[in-house]
Amino acid sequence: MKRLMHHQQQRKDDVLLMDLEKLIDRAAIVIFPFLFIFFTACLSKKIQPNQLKPEKDGLETQVVQARTITPKSFNFRLVTTLSKDALRVPANVLELARVVRKKAEVRDGPNSSFLLQDQILDKDELVVVIDAIGVWKKVFAYQREITGWVHADMIENVALRTDMITIKINSLPVVVAVQPLNYMHTYPDRQKKHIYIRKGSQFIALKRGMRSVLVWLTETNSVAWLPQEFVK
């Protein structure tokens, strides 16, 4: 009798165990897809170093550091192949100016013979000076994204600012090394650094000085001064 009761209890336990296993299997089938989606979403949100961050307007920007980090080597590539849309540059790295005329005319080139653009710059509007030829300045009005040439009398330099300015890369001039370079100067202290840059290397120019050009180093996402006689 005891054996029979023990056998019946064992069968009940086996049935319960089988039911429990089926329940676990069903739960796994339901839960696993949700876990997979959760972990995939977490991984996709992880930001890698130097990853581009989209702005509100959809531009992919790269934040430029206001110092020089010397690359181990320079990539010999065309800047037109860069995947980035725009740079976010500290304002104190750039040459900023203020419009001093009530209505400043903007031209397509550095001469009065070039066509006038439809837009005009308003008095006290801030612009970034990105190039210069004689008495003409190529400016970028970053608040309205207007790029063109104005006479130097139309603007005056302003004190350094601490905010960041977003500039589309295709608004900035490109300079090319017309011969090999073996040095550059660091920013902001202008210390001489021995490096090697191949002839034909291209750079995005951020600012022009009297004897040098401040360029963006794509390899380290920083800036440096290159001698003006070596880049055109």
Coordinates of C-alpha atoms in Angstrom, one line a residue:
M1 CA 0.0 0.0 0.0
K2 CA 2.8 2.4 0.9
R3 CA 4.5 1.5 -2.3
L4 CA 1.4 2.3 -4.3
M5 CA 1.0 5.7 -2.6
H6 CA 4.7 6.5 -3.1
H7 CA 4.4 5.7 -6.8
Q8 CA 1.3 7.9 -7.2
Q9 CA 3.0 10.8 -5.4
Q10 CA 6.1 10.4 -7.7
R11 CA 3.8 10.5 -10.8
K12 CA 2.2 13.7 -9.5
D13 CA 5.6 15.3 -8.9
D14 CA 6.7 14.3 -12.4
V15 CA 3.6 15.9 -13.9
L16 CA 4.2 19.1 -11.9
L17 CA 7.8 19.2 -13.0
M18 CA 6.8 18.7 -16.7
D19 CA 4.1 21.5 -16.4
L20 CA 6.8 23.8 -14.8
E21 CA 9.2 23.1 -17.6
K22 CA 6.5 23.9 -20.2
L23 CA 5.7 27.1 -18.4
I24 CA 9.4 28.2 -18.4
D25 CA 9.7 27.4 -22.1
R26 CA 6.7 29.4 -23.0
A27 CA 7.9 32.4 -20.9
A28 CA 11.3 32.2 -22.6
I29 CA 9.6 32.3 -26.0
V30 CA 7.7 35.5 -25.0
I31 CA 10.4 37.3 -23.0
F32 CA 13.5 36.6 -25.2
P33 CA 12.5 38.9 -28.1
F34 CA 11.9 41.8 -25.7
L35 CA 15.3 41.2 -24.1
F36 CA 16.9 41.1 -27.5
I37 CA 15.3 44.4 -28.5
F38 CA 16.2 46.0 -25.2
F39 CA 19.9 45.1 -25.4
T40 CA 20.1 46.1 -29.1
A41 CA 18.7 49.5 -28.3
C42 CA 21.2 50.0 -25.4
L43 CA 24.1 49.2 -27.7
S44 CA 22.9 51.5 -30.5
K45 CA 22.8 54.4 -28.0
K46 CA 26.3 54.0 -26.9
I47 CA 28.4 56.9 -28.3
Q48 CA 31.9 56.0 -29.5
P49 CA 34.8 58.4 -29.2
N50 CA 34.9 61.1 -31.9
Q51 CA 31.4 60.1 -33.1
L52 CA 29.5 62.8 -34.9
K53 CA 26.6 64.3 -33.1
P54 CA 23.6 65.5 -35.1
E55 CA 22.4 69.0 -34.5
K56 CA 18.7 69.9 -34.3
D57 CA 18.7 70.9 -37.9
G58 CA 20.1 67.5 -38.9
L59 CA 23.7 68.5 -39.5
E60 CA 26.4 66.2 -38.3
T61 CA 29.0 68.3 -36.6
Q62 CA 32.4 67.8 -35.1
V63 CA 33.5 69.9 -32.1
V64 CA 37.0 71.4 -32.7
Q65 CA 39.4 71.7 -29.8
A66 CA 41.0 75.1 -29.3
R67 CA 44.6 73.6 -29.0
T68 CA 47.1 71.7 -31.1
I69 CA 47.3 67.9 -30.8
T70 CA 50.1 66.8 -33.1
P71 CA 49.1 63.9 -35.3
K72 CA 51.4 60.8 -35.6
S73 CA 51.0 61.2 -39.3
F74 CA 48.9 63.2 -41.7
N75 CA 46.3 61.6 -44.0
F76 CA 46.8 62.4 -47.6
R77 CA 43.2 62.8 -48.6
L78 CA 40.8 65.3 -50.1
V79 CA 38.8 67.3 -47.6
T80 CA 35.9 67.1 -50.0
T81 CA 35.5 63.5 -49.0
L82 CA 34.9 64.2 -45.4
S83 CA 31.7 62.8 -44.0
K84 CA 31.1 65.7 -41.6
D85 CA 28.6 68.5 -42.5
A86 CA 29.8 71.2 -40.2
L87 CA 32.3 72.2 -37.5
R88 CA 31.5 73.6 -34.0
V89 CA 34.4 75.9 -33.4
P90 CA 35.2 77.9 -30.2
A91 CA 34.6 81.5 -31.1
N92 CA 37.9 82.7 -29.7
V93 CA 39.7 80.5 -32.3
L94 CA 38.0 82.5 -35.2
E95 CA 38.3 86.0 -36.4
L96 CA 35.0 87.6 -35.5
A97 CA 33.7 91.0 -36.8
R98 CA 30.7 93.2 -36.5
V99 CA 28.9 94.9 -39.3
V100 CA 29.2 98.7 -38.9
R101 CA 27.1 99.9 -41.8
K102 CA 23.3 100.0 -41.8
K103 CA 23.1 97.8 -44.9
A104 CA 26.3 96.0 -46.0
E105 CA 26.2 94.6 -49.5
V106 CA 27.5 91.1 -50.1
R107 CA 29.1 90.1 -53.3
D108 CA 30.0 86.7 -54.9
G109 CA 33.7 87.6 -55.1
P110 CA 36.4 90.0 -53.9
N111 CA 35.8 92.8 -56.3
S112 CA 33.1 95.4 -57.1
S113 CA 32.7 93.8 -60.5
F114 CA 31.2 90.6 -58.9
L115 CA 27.5 90.3 -58.7
L116 CA 25.6 91.4 -55.6
Q117 CA 23.8 88.8 -53.6
D118 CA 20.1 89.1 -52.7
Q119 CA 20.9 89.2 -49.0
I120 CA 22.4 92.2 -47.2
L121 CA 24.0 92.2 -43.7
D122 CA 22.4 94.3 -41.0
K123 CA 24.3 96.7 -38.7
D124 CA 25.7 95.0 -35.6
E125 CA 25.3 91.5 -37.2
L126 CA 28.2 89.2 -36.2
V127 CA 30.2 87.5 -38.9
V128 CA 33.2 85.2 -39.1
V129 CA 36.0 86.4 -41.4
I130 CA 37.1 83.3 -43.3
D131 CA 39.3 84.7 -46.0
A132 CA 40.8 88.0 -47.3
I133 CA 42.1 89.4 -50.5
G134 CA 43.3 93.0 -50.4
V135 CA 40.5 95.2 -49.0
W136 CA 37.9 92.5 -49.4
K137 CA 36.9 90.1 -46.7
K138 CA 35.0 86.8 -47.2
V139 CA 32.6 86.5 -44.3
F140 CA 30.1 84.0 -42.9
A141 CA 27.1 85.4 -41.1
Y142 CA 26.5 82.3 -39.0
Q143 CA 23.1 83.3 -37.6
R144 CA 21.6 83.4 -41.1
E145 CA 24.1 81.2 -42.9
I146 CA 25.1 83.9 -45.4
T147 CA 28.5 83.6 -47.1
G148 CA 30.1 86.2 -49.4
W149 CA 32.5 89.0 -49.8
V150 CA 32.3 92.5 -48.2
H151 CA 34.5 95.5 -48.3
A152 CA 36.7 95.8 -45.2
D153 CA 35.1 99.2 -44.4
M154 CA 31.8 97.4 -43.7
I155 CA 33.1 95.5 -40.7
E156 CA 35.3 95.8 -37.6
N157 CA 36.8 93.2 -35.4
V158 CA 35.2 92.4 -32.1
A159 CA 36.6 91.1 -28.8
L160 CA 37.0 87.4 -28.2
R161 CA 33.9 85.4 -27.2
T162 CA 33.6 82.1 -25.3
D163 CA 30.7 80.5 -27.1
M164 CA 30.7 77.9 -29.9
I165 CA 29.9 78.7 -33.5
T166 CA 28.6 76.1 -36.1
I167 CA 30.0 76.6 -39.6
K168 CA 29.3 74.4 -42.6
I169 CA 32.4 72.9 -44.0
N170 CA 31.6 73.9 -47.5
S171 CA 31.5 77.5 -46.4
L172 CA 35.2 77.4 -45.3
P173 CA 38.2 77.8 -47.7
V174 CA 40.5 75.0 -48.5
V175 CA 44.3 75.5 -48.6
V176 CA 46.8 73.1 -50.2
A177 CA 50.4 72.5 -49.3
V178 CA 52.3 73.7 -52.4
Q179 CA 55.5 72.0 -51.1
P180 CA 56.5 69.7 -48.3
L181 CA 56.4 71.1 -44.8
N182 CA 58.6 70.1 -41.9
Y183 CA 57.1 72.2 -39.2
M184 CA 54.0 73.9 -37.9
H185 CA 53.2 76.2 -34.9
T186 CA 51.0 75.2 -32.1
Y187 CA 47.8 77.0 -31.0
P188 CA 47.5 79.1 -29.0
D189 CA 51.2 79.5 -27.8
R190 CA 52.8 79.3 -31.3
Q191 CA 55.5 76.9 -30.4
K192 CA 57.4 75.4 -33.3
K193 CA 56.7 71.7 -33.8
H194 CA 58.7 69.5 -36.3
I195 CA 56.4 67.4 -38.4
Y196 CA 56.1 66.2 -42.0
I197 CA 53.3 67.2 -44.3
R198 CA 53.4 66.0 -47.9
K199 CA 53.0 68.3 -50.9
G200 CA 49.4 68.4 -52.0
S201 CA 47.9 67.8 -48.6
Q202 CA 44.6 69.7 -48.1
F203 CA 43.3 71.5 -45.0
I204 CA 40.3 73.5 -44.0
A205 CA 41.4 77.0 -43.1
L206 CA 39.7 78.7 -40.1
K207 CA 41.6 81.9 -39.9
R208 CA 44.4 83.8 -41.7
G209 CA 47.1 85.6 -39.8
M210 CA 49.8 87.9 -41.2
R211 CA 52.2 85.1 -42.0
S212 CA 50.3 81.9 -41.2
V213 CA 47.0 80.1 -41.6
L214 CA 45.1 78.5 -38.8
V215 CA 43.9 75.1 -40.1
W216 CA 41.8 72.3 -38.8
L217 CA 43.7 69.0 -38.2
T218 CA 41.2 66.3 -39.0
E219 CA 43.4 63.5 -37.6
T220 CA 43.3 64.9 -34.0
N221 CA 40.3 67.3 -34.4
S222 CA 42.4 70.2 -33.2
V223 CA 44.0 73.3 -34.8
A224 CA 47.5 74.5 -35.8
W225 CA 49.2 77.3 -37.6
L226 CA 50.8 76.6 -41.0
P227 CA 53.3 79.0 -42.7
Q228 CA 51.4 81.0 -45.3
E229 CA 54.1 80.8 -47.9
F230 CA 53.8 77.0 -48.0
V231 CA 50.0 76.8 -48.4
K232 CA 47.8 78.4 -51.1

